[in-house]
Tab-separated table of C-alpha atoms and ligand atoms in Angstrom:
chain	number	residue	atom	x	y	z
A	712	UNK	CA	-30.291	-13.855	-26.051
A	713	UNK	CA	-27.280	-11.221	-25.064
A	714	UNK	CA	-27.422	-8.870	-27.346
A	715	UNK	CA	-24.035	-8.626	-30.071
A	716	UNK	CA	-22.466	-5.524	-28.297
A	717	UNK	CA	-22.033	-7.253	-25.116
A	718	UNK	CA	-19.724	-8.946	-26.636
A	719	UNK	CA	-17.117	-5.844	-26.964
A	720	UNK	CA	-17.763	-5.067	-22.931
A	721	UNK	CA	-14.306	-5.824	-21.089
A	722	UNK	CA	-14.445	-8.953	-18.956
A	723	UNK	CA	-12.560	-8.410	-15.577
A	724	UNK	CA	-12.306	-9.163	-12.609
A	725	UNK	CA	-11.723	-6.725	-10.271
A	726	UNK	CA	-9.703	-6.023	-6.809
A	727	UNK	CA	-11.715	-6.212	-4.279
A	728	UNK	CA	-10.810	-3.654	-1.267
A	729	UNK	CA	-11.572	-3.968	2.460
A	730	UNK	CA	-15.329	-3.456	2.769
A	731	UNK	CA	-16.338	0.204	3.738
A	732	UNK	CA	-19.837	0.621	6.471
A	733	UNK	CA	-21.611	3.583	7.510
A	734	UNK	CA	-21.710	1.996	10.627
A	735	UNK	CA	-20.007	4.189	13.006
A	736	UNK	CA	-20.202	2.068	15.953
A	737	UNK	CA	-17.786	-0.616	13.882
A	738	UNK	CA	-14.442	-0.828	14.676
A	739	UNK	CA	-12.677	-0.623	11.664
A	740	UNK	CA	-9.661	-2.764	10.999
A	741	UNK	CA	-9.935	-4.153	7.685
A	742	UNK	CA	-8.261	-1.742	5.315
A	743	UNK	CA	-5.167	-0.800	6.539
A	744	UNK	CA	-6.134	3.213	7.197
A	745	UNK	CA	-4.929	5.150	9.995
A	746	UNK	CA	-6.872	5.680	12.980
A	747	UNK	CA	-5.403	8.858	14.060
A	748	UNK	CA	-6.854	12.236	12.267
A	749	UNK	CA	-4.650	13.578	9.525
A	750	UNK	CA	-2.295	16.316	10.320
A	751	UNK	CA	-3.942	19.578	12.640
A	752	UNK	CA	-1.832	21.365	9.665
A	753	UNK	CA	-3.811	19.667	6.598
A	754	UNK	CA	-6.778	20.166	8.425
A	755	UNK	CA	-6.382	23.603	8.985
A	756	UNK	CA	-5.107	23.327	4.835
A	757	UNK	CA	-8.573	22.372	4.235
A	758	UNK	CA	-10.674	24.768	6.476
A	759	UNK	CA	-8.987	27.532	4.914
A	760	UNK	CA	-9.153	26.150	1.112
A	761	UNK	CA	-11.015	29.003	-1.352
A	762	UNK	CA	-13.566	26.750	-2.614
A	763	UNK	CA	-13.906	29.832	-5.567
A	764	UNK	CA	-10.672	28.619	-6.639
A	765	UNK	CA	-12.499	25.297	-7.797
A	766	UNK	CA	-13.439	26.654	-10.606
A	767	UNK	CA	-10.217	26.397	-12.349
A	768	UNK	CA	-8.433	23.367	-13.235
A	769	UNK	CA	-5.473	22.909	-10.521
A	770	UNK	CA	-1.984	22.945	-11.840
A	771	UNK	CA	-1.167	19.615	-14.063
A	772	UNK	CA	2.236	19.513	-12.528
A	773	UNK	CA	0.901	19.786	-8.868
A	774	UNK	CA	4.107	21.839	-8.513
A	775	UNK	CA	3.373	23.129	-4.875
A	776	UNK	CA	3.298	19.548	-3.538
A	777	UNK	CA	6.239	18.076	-5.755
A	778	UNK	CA	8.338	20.953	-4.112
A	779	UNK	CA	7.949	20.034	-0.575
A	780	UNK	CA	7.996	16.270	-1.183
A	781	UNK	CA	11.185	16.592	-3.250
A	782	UNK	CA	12.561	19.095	-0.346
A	783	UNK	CA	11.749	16.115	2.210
A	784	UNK	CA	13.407	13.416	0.093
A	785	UNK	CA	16.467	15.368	-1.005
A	786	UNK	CA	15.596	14.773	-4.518
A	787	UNK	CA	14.712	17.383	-7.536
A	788	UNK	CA	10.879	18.293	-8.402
A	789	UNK	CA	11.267	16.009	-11.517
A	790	UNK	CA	12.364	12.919	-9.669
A	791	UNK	CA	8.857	13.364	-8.175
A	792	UNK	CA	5.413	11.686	-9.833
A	793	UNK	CA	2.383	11.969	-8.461
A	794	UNK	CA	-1.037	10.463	-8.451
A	795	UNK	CA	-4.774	9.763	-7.223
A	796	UNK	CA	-3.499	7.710	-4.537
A	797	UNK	CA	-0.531	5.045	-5.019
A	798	UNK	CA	-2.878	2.826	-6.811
A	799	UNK	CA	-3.310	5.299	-9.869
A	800	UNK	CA	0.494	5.849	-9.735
A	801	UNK	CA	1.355	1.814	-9.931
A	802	UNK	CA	-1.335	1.264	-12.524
A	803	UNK	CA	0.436	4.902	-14.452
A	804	UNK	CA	3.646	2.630	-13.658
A	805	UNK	CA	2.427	-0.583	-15.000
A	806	UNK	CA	1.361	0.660	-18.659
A	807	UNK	CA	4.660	3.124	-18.873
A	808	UNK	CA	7.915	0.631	-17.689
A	809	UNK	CA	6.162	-2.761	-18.263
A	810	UNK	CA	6.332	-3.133	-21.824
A	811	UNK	CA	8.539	-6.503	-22.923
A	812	UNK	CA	7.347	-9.473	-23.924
A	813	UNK	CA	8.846	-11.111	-20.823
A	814	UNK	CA	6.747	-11.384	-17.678
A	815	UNK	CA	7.350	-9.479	-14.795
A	816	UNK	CA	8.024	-10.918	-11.619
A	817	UNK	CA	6.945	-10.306	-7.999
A	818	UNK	CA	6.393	-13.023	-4.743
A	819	UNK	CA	3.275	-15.211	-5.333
A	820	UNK	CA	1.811	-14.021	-1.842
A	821	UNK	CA	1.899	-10.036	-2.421
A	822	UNK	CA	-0.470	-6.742	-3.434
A	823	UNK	CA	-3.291	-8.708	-5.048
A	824	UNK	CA	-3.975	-5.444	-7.126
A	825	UNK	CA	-0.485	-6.438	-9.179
A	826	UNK	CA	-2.477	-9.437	-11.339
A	827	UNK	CA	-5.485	-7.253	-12.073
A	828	UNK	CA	-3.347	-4.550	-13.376
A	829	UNK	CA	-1.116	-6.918	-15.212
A	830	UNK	CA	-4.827	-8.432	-17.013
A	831	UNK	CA	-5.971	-5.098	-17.749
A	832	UNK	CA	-3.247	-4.268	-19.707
A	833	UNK	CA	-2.076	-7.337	-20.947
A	834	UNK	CA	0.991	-7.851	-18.745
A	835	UNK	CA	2.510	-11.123	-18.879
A	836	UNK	CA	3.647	-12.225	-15.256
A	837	UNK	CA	5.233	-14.809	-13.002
A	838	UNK	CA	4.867	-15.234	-9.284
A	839	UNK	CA	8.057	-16.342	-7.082
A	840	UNK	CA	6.909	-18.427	-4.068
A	841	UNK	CA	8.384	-16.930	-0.353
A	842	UNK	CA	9.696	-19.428	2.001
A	843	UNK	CA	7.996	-21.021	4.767
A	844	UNK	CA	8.175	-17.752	6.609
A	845	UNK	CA	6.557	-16.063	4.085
A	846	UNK	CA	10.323	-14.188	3.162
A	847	UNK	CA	10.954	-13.368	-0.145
A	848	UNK	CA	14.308	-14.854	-2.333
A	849	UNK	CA	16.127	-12.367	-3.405
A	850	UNK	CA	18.115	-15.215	-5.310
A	851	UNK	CA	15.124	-16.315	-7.367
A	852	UNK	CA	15.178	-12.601	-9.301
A	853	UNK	CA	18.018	-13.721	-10.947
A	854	UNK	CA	16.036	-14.686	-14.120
A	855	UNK	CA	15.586	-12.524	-16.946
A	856	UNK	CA	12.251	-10.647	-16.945
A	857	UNK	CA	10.105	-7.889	-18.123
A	858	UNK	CA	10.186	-6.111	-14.792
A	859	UNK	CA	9.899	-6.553	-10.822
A	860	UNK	CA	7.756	-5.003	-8.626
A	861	UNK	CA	7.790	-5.896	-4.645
A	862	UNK	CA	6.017	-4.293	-1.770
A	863	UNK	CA	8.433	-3.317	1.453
A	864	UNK	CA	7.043	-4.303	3.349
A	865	UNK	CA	5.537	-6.658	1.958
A	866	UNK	CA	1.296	-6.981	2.166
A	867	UNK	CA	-0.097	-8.622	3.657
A	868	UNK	CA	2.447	-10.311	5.291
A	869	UNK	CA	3.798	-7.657	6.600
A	870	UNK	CA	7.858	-8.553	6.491
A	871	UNK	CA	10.184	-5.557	5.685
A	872	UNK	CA	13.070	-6.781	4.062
A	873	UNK	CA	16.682	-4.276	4.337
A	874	UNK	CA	17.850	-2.439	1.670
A	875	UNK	CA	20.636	-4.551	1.337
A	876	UNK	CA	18.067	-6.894	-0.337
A	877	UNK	CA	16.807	-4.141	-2.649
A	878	UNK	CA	20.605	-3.474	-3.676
A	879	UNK	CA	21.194	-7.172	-4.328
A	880	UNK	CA	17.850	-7.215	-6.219
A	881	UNK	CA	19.123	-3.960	-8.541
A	882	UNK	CA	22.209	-5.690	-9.062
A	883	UNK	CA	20.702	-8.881	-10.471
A	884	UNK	CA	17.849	-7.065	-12.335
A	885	UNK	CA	19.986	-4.006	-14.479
A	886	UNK	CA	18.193	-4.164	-17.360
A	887	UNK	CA	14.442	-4.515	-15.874
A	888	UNK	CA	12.599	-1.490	-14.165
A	889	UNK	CA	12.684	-2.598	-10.519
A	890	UNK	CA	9.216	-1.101	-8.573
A	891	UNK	CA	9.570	-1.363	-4.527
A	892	UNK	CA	6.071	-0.069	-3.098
A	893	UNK	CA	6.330	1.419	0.026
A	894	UNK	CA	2.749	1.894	0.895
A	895	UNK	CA	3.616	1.036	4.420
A	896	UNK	CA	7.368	1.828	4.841
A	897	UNK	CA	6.699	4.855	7.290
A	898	UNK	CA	5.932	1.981	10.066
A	899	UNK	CA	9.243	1.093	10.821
A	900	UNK	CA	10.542	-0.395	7.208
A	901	UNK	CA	13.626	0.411	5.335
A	902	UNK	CA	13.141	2.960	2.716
A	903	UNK	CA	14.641	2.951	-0.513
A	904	UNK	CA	14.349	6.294	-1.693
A	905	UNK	CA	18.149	7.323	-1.475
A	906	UNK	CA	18.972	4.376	-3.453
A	907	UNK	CA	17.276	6.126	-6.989
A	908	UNK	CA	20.248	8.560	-6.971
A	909	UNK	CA	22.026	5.329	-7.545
A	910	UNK	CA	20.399	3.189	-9.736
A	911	UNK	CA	18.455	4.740	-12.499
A	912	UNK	CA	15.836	1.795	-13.241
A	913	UNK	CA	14.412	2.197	-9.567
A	914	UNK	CA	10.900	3.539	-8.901
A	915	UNK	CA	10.000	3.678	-5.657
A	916	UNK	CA	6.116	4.310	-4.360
A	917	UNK	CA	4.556	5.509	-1.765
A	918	UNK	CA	1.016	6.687	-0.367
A	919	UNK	CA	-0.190	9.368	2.262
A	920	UNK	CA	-3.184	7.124	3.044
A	921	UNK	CA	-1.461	5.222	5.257
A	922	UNK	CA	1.015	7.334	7.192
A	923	UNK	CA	-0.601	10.612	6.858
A	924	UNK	CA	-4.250	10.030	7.752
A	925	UNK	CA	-5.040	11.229	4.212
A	926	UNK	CA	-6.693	7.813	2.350
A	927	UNK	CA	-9.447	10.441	1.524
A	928	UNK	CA	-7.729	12.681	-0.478
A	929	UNK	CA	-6.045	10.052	-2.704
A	930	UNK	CA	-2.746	11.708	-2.826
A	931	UNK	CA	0.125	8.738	-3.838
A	932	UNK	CA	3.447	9.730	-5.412
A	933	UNK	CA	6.890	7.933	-6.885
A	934	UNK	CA	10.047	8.805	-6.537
A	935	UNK	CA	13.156	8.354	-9.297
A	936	UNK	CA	15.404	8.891	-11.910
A	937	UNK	CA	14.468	12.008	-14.323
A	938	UNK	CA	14.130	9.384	-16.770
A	939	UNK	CA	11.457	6.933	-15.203
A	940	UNK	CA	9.257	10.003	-14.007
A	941	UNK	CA	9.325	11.882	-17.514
A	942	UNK	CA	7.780	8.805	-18.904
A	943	UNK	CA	5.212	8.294	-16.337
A	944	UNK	CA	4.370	11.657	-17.123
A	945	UNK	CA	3.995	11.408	-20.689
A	946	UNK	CA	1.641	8.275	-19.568
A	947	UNK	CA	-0.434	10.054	-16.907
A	948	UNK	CA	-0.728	12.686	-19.701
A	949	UNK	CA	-1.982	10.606	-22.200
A	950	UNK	CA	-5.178	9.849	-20.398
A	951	UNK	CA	-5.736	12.390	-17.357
A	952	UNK	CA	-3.942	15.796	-17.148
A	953	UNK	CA	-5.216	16.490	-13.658
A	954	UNK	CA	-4.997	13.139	-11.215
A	955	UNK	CA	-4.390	15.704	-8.121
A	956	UNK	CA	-7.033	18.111	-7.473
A	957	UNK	CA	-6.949	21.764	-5.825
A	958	UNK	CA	-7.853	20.767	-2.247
A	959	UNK	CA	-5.037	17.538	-2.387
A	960	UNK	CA	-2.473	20.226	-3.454
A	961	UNK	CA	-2.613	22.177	-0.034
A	962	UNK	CA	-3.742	19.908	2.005
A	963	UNK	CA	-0.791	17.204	1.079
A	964	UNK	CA	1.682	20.011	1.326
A	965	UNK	CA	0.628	21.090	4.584
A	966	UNK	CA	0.854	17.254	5.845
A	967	UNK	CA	4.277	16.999	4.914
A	968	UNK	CA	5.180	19.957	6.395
A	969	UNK	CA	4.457	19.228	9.728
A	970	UNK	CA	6.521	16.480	10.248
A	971	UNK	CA	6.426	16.542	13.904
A	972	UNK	CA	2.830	14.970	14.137
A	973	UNK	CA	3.874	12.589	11.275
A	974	UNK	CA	6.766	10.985	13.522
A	975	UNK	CA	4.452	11.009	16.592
A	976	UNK	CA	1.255	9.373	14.498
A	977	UNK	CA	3.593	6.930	13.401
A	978	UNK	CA	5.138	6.202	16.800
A	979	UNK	CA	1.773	5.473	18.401
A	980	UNK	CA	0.903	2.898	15.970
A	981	UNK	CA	4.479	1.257	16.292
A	982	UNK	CA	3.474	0.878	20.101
A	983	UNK	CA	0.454	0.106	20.011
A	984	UNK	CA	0.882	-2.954	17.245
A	985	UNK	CA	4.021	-4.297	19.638
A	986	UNK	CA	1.763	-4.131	22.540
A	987	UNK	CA	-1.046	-5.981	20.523
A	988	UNK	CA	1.874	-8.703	18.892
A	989	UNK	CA	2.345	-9.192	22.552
A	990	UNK	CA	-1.048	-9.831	23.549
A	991	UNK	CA	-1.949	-12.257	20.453
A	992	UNK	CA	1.031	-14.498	20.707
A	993	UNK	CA	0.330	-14.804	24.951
A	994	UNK	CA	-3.078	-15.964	23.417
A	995	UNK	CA	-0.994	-18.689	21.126
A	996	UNK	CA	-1.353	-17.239	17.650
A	997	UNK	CA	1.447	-16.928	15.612
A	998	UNK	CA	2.160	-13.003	14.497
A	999	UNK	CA	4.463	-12.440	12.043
A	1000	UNK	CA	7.189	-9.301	12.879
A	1001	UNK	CA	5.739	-6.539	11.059
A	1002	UNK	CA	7.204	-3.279	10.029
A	1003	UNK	CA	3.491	-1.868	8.926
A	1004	UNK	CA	0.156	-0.498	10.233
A	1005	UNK	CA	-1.082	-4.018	10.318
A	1006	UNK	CA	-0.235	-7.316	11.641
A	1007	UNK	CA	-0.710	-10.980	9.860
A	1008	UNK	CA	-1.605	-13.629	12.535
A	1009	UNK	CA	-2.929	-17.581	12.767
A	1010	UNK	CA	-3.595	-19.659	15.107
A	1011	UNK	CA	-2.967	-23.766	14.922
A	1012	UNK	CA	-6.259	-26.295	15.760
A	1013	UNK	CA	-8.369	-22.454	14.967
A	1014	UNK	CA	-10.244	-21.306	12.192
A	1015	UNK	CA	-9.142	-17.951	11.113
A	1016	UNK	CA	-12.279	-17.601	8.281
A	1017	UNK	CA	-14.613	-18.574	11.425
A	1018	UNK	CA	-13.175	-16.054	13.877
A	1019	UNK	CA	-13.184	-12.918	11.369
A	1020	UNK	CA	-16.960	-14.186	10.424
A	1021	UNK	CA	-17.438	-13.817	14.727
A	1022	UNK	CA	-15.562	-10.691	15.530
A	1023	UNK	CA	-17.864	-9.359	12.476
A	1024	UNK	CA	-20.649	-10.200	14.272
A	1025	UNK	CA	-19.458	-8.171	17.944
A	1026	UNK	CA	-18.833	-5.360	15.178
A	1027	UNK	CA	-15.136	-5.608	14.894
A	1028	UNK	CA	-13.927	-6.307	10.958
A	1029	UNK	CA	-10.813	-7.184	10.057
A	1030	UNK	CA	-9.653	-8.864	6.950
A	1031	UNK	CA	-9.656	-12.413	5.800
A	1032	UNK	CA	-8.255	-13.762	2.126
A	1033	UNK	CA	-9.321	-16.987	1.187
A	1034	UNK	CA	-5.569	-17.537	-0.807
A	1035	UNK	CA	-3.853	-20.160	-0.733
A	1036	UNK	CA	-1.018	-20.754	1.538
A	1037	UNK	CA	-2.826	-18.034	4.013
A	1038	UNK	CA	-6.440	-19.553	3.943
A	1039	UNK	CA	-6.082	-19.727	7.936
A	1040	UNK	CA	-4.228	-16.571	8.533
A	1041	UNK	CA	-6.371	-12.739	9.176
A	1042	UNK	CA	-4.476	-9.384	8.659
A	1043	UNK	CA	-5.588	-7.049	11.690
A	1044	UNK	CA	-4.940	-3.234	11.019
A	1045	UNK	CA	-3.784	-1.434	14.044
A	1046	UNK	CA	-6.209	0.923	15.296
A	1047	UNK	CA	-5.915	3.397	18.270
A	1048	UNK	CA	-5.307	1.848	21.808
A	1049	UNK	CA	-9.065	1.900	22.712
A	1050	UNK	CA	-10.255	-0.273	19.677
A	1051	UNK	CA	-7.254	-2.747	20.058
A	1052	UNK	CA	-8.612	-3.054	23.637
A	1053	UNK	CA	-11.817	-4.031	22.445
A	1054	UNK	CA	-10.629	-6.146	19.584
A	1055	UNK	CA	-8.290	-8.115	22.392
A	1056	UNK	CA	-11.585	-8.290	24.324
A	1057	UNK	CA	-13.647	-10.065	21.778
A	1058	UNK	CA	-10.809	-12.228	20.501
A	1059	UNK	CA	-10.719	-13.567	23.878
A	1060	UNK	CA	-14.511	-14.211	24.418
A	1061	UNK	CA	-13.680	-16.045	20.765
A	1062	UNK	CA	-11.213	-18.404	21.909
A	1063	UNK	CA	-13.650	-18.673	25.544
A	1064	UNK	CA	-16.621	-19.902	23.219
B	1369	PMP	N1	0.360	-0.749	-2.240
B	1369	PMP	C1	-0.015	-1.587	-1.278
B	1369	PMP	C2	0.891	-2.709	-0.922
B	1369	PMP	C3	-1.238	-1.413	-0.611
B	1369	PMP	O1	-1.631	-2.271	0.341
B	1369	PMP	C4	-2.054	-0.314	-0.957
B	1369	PMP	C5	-3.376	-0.068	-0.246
B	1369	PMP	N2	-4.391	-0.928	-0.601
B	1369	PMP	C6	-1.628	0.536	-1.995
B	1369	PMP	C7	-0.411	0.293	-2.600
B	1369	PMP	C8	-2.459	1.666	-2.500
B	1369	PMP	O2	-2.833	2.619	-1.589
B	1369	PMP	P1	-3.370	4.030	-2.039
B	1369	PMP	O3	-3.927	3.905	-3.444
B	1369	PMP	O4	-4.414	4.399	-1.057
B	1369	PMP	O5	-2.194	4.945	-2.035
């Protein structure tokens, strides 16, 4: 029999994140990191980081960083959150601005983190279907809600939508906290960062695992109105003072100040993910126009569950959902031009079977 205190335990199920191998002969395209190394600059951050220094507790505020990430947005130190990666700052973002009795809204085929967050804390939500083309409404925002959070792009389709949607979606949503995650925005989407000098319920996210090599560190941040951030801080307080260590401090800072490698990091996996769009649709799949690190593909009379179960067997992962409405679709992260060669390759010999 299960003894009485099991019965306190939290139930809940969990997200589930691309699967990590030791493996270092896989090539790795199921979770969206970067293939390129992380800044020369962070790395020489790191190298030259007084491990002595750990014994202290870093500063709460993570000052240093906030400074040069509020320099490169044009925004004040205390328009500037941050957190142990963007996940930590979403879920800090969840329990602080999500607190009606209304559900919050988001696009039924989005982040699947957002309904795991929204169970552990007892958020009430609805989903808004996208079209056929997997675009979002803006029109169906119109209803009165506890909230709206969207990804832009959006994962894992990866459409970018303009920020003329994000204006139309402030404008119906005034009295909700509006979230856009940008986890992927450095990839050719349209940020909205300039628009929280405008409108004062916007919180916008964003990540340097993605764009800055950096998923190690966990460094995410959020950018907004003095208001929003002072109460994600008094949240973050309430249950860790120090969600950005030492090491994350210098080593963030020094990725955002070399911005040169950052454009040309970014520019490489543009190409390379044009150059592999190309390739897949020559081979008949359908690939959606993405503004991310990653691309969201199908192909008709092919099964997409059987041919990411294959290329795991040549040693080549990608990512499959078993969702509906993109049971037969696979999201392929872009890797460098050498592992996209080889993931071409063995798509092919997939199709040849
Ligand atoms: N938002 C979206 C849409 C994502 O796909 C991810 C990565 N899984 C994140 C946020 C969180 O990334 P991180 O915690 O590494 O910053």
């Amino acid at each position: 029999m299960e003894k009485l205190w099991t019965e306190n335990l939290r139930k809940i199920e969990p997200y589930v994140p691309g699967e990590q191998s030791e493996d270092k002969d896989i090539i790795k395209l199921n979770a969206n990191e970067n293939p390129y190394p992380p800044s020369p600059m962070a790395e020489q951050a790191i190298k030259e980081f007084n491990a002595d220094s750990l014994r202290l507790y870093p500063n709460a505020n993570a000052t240093e960083l906030k400074q040069v990430l509020a320099d490169y947005y044009n925004v004040k130190t205390n328009n500037i959150f941050l957190g142990n990666g963007s996940d930590d700052v979403i879920a800090v973002a969840f329990q602080a601005l999500f607190n009606s009795d209304l559900p919050i809204v988001y696009p039924d085929l989005t982040y699947s983190f957002y309904p795991v967050w929204c169970s552990l804390f007892n958020i009430p939500y609805k989903t808004y279907p996208v079209d056929d083309d997997f675009r979002i409404n803006v029109e169906d925002y119109k209803e009165k809600n506890g909230g709206v959070i969207i990804p832009n792009p959006n994962a894992p389709t990866s459409i970018g939508e303009s920020t003329d949607f994000v204006e139309k979606l402030l404008e119906y949503n005034q009295d909700s906290v509006v979230i856009i995650d940008e986890a992927y925005v450095d990839f050719g989407g349209e940020s909205s960062v300039e628009l929280t000098k405008k409108y004062e319920n916007l919180l916008v996210t964003g990540t340097f695992s993605k764009s800055r090599s950096l998923a190690g560190l966990r460094i995410g941040f959020a950018v907004g109105s003095e208001k929003l951030i002072s109460v994600l801080e008094a949240v973050k307080n309430s249950y860790n003072s120090y969600t950005i260590d030492s090491l994350s401090i210098k080593a963030g800072k020094a990725s955002i100040l070399d911005d040169e490698y950052f454009k040309e990091t970014c520019r490489k996996v543009i190409a390379t993910r044009e150059y592999v769009t190309a390739q897949m649709r020559e081979m008949g799949f359908k690939v959606l126009d993405s503004s991310t690190n990653f691309i969201f593909a199908t192909k008709d009379g092919c099964s997409m569950k059987d041919m990411f179960e294959y290329l795991k067997t040549k040693k080549v992962y990608i990512r499959y959902f078993s969702i509906p409405r993109i049971e037969n679709y696979v999201r392929i992260t872009i890797g460098t031009d050498e592992e996209m060669a080889i993931f071409l390759k063995e798509l092919k010999g997939y199709l040849q079977k």
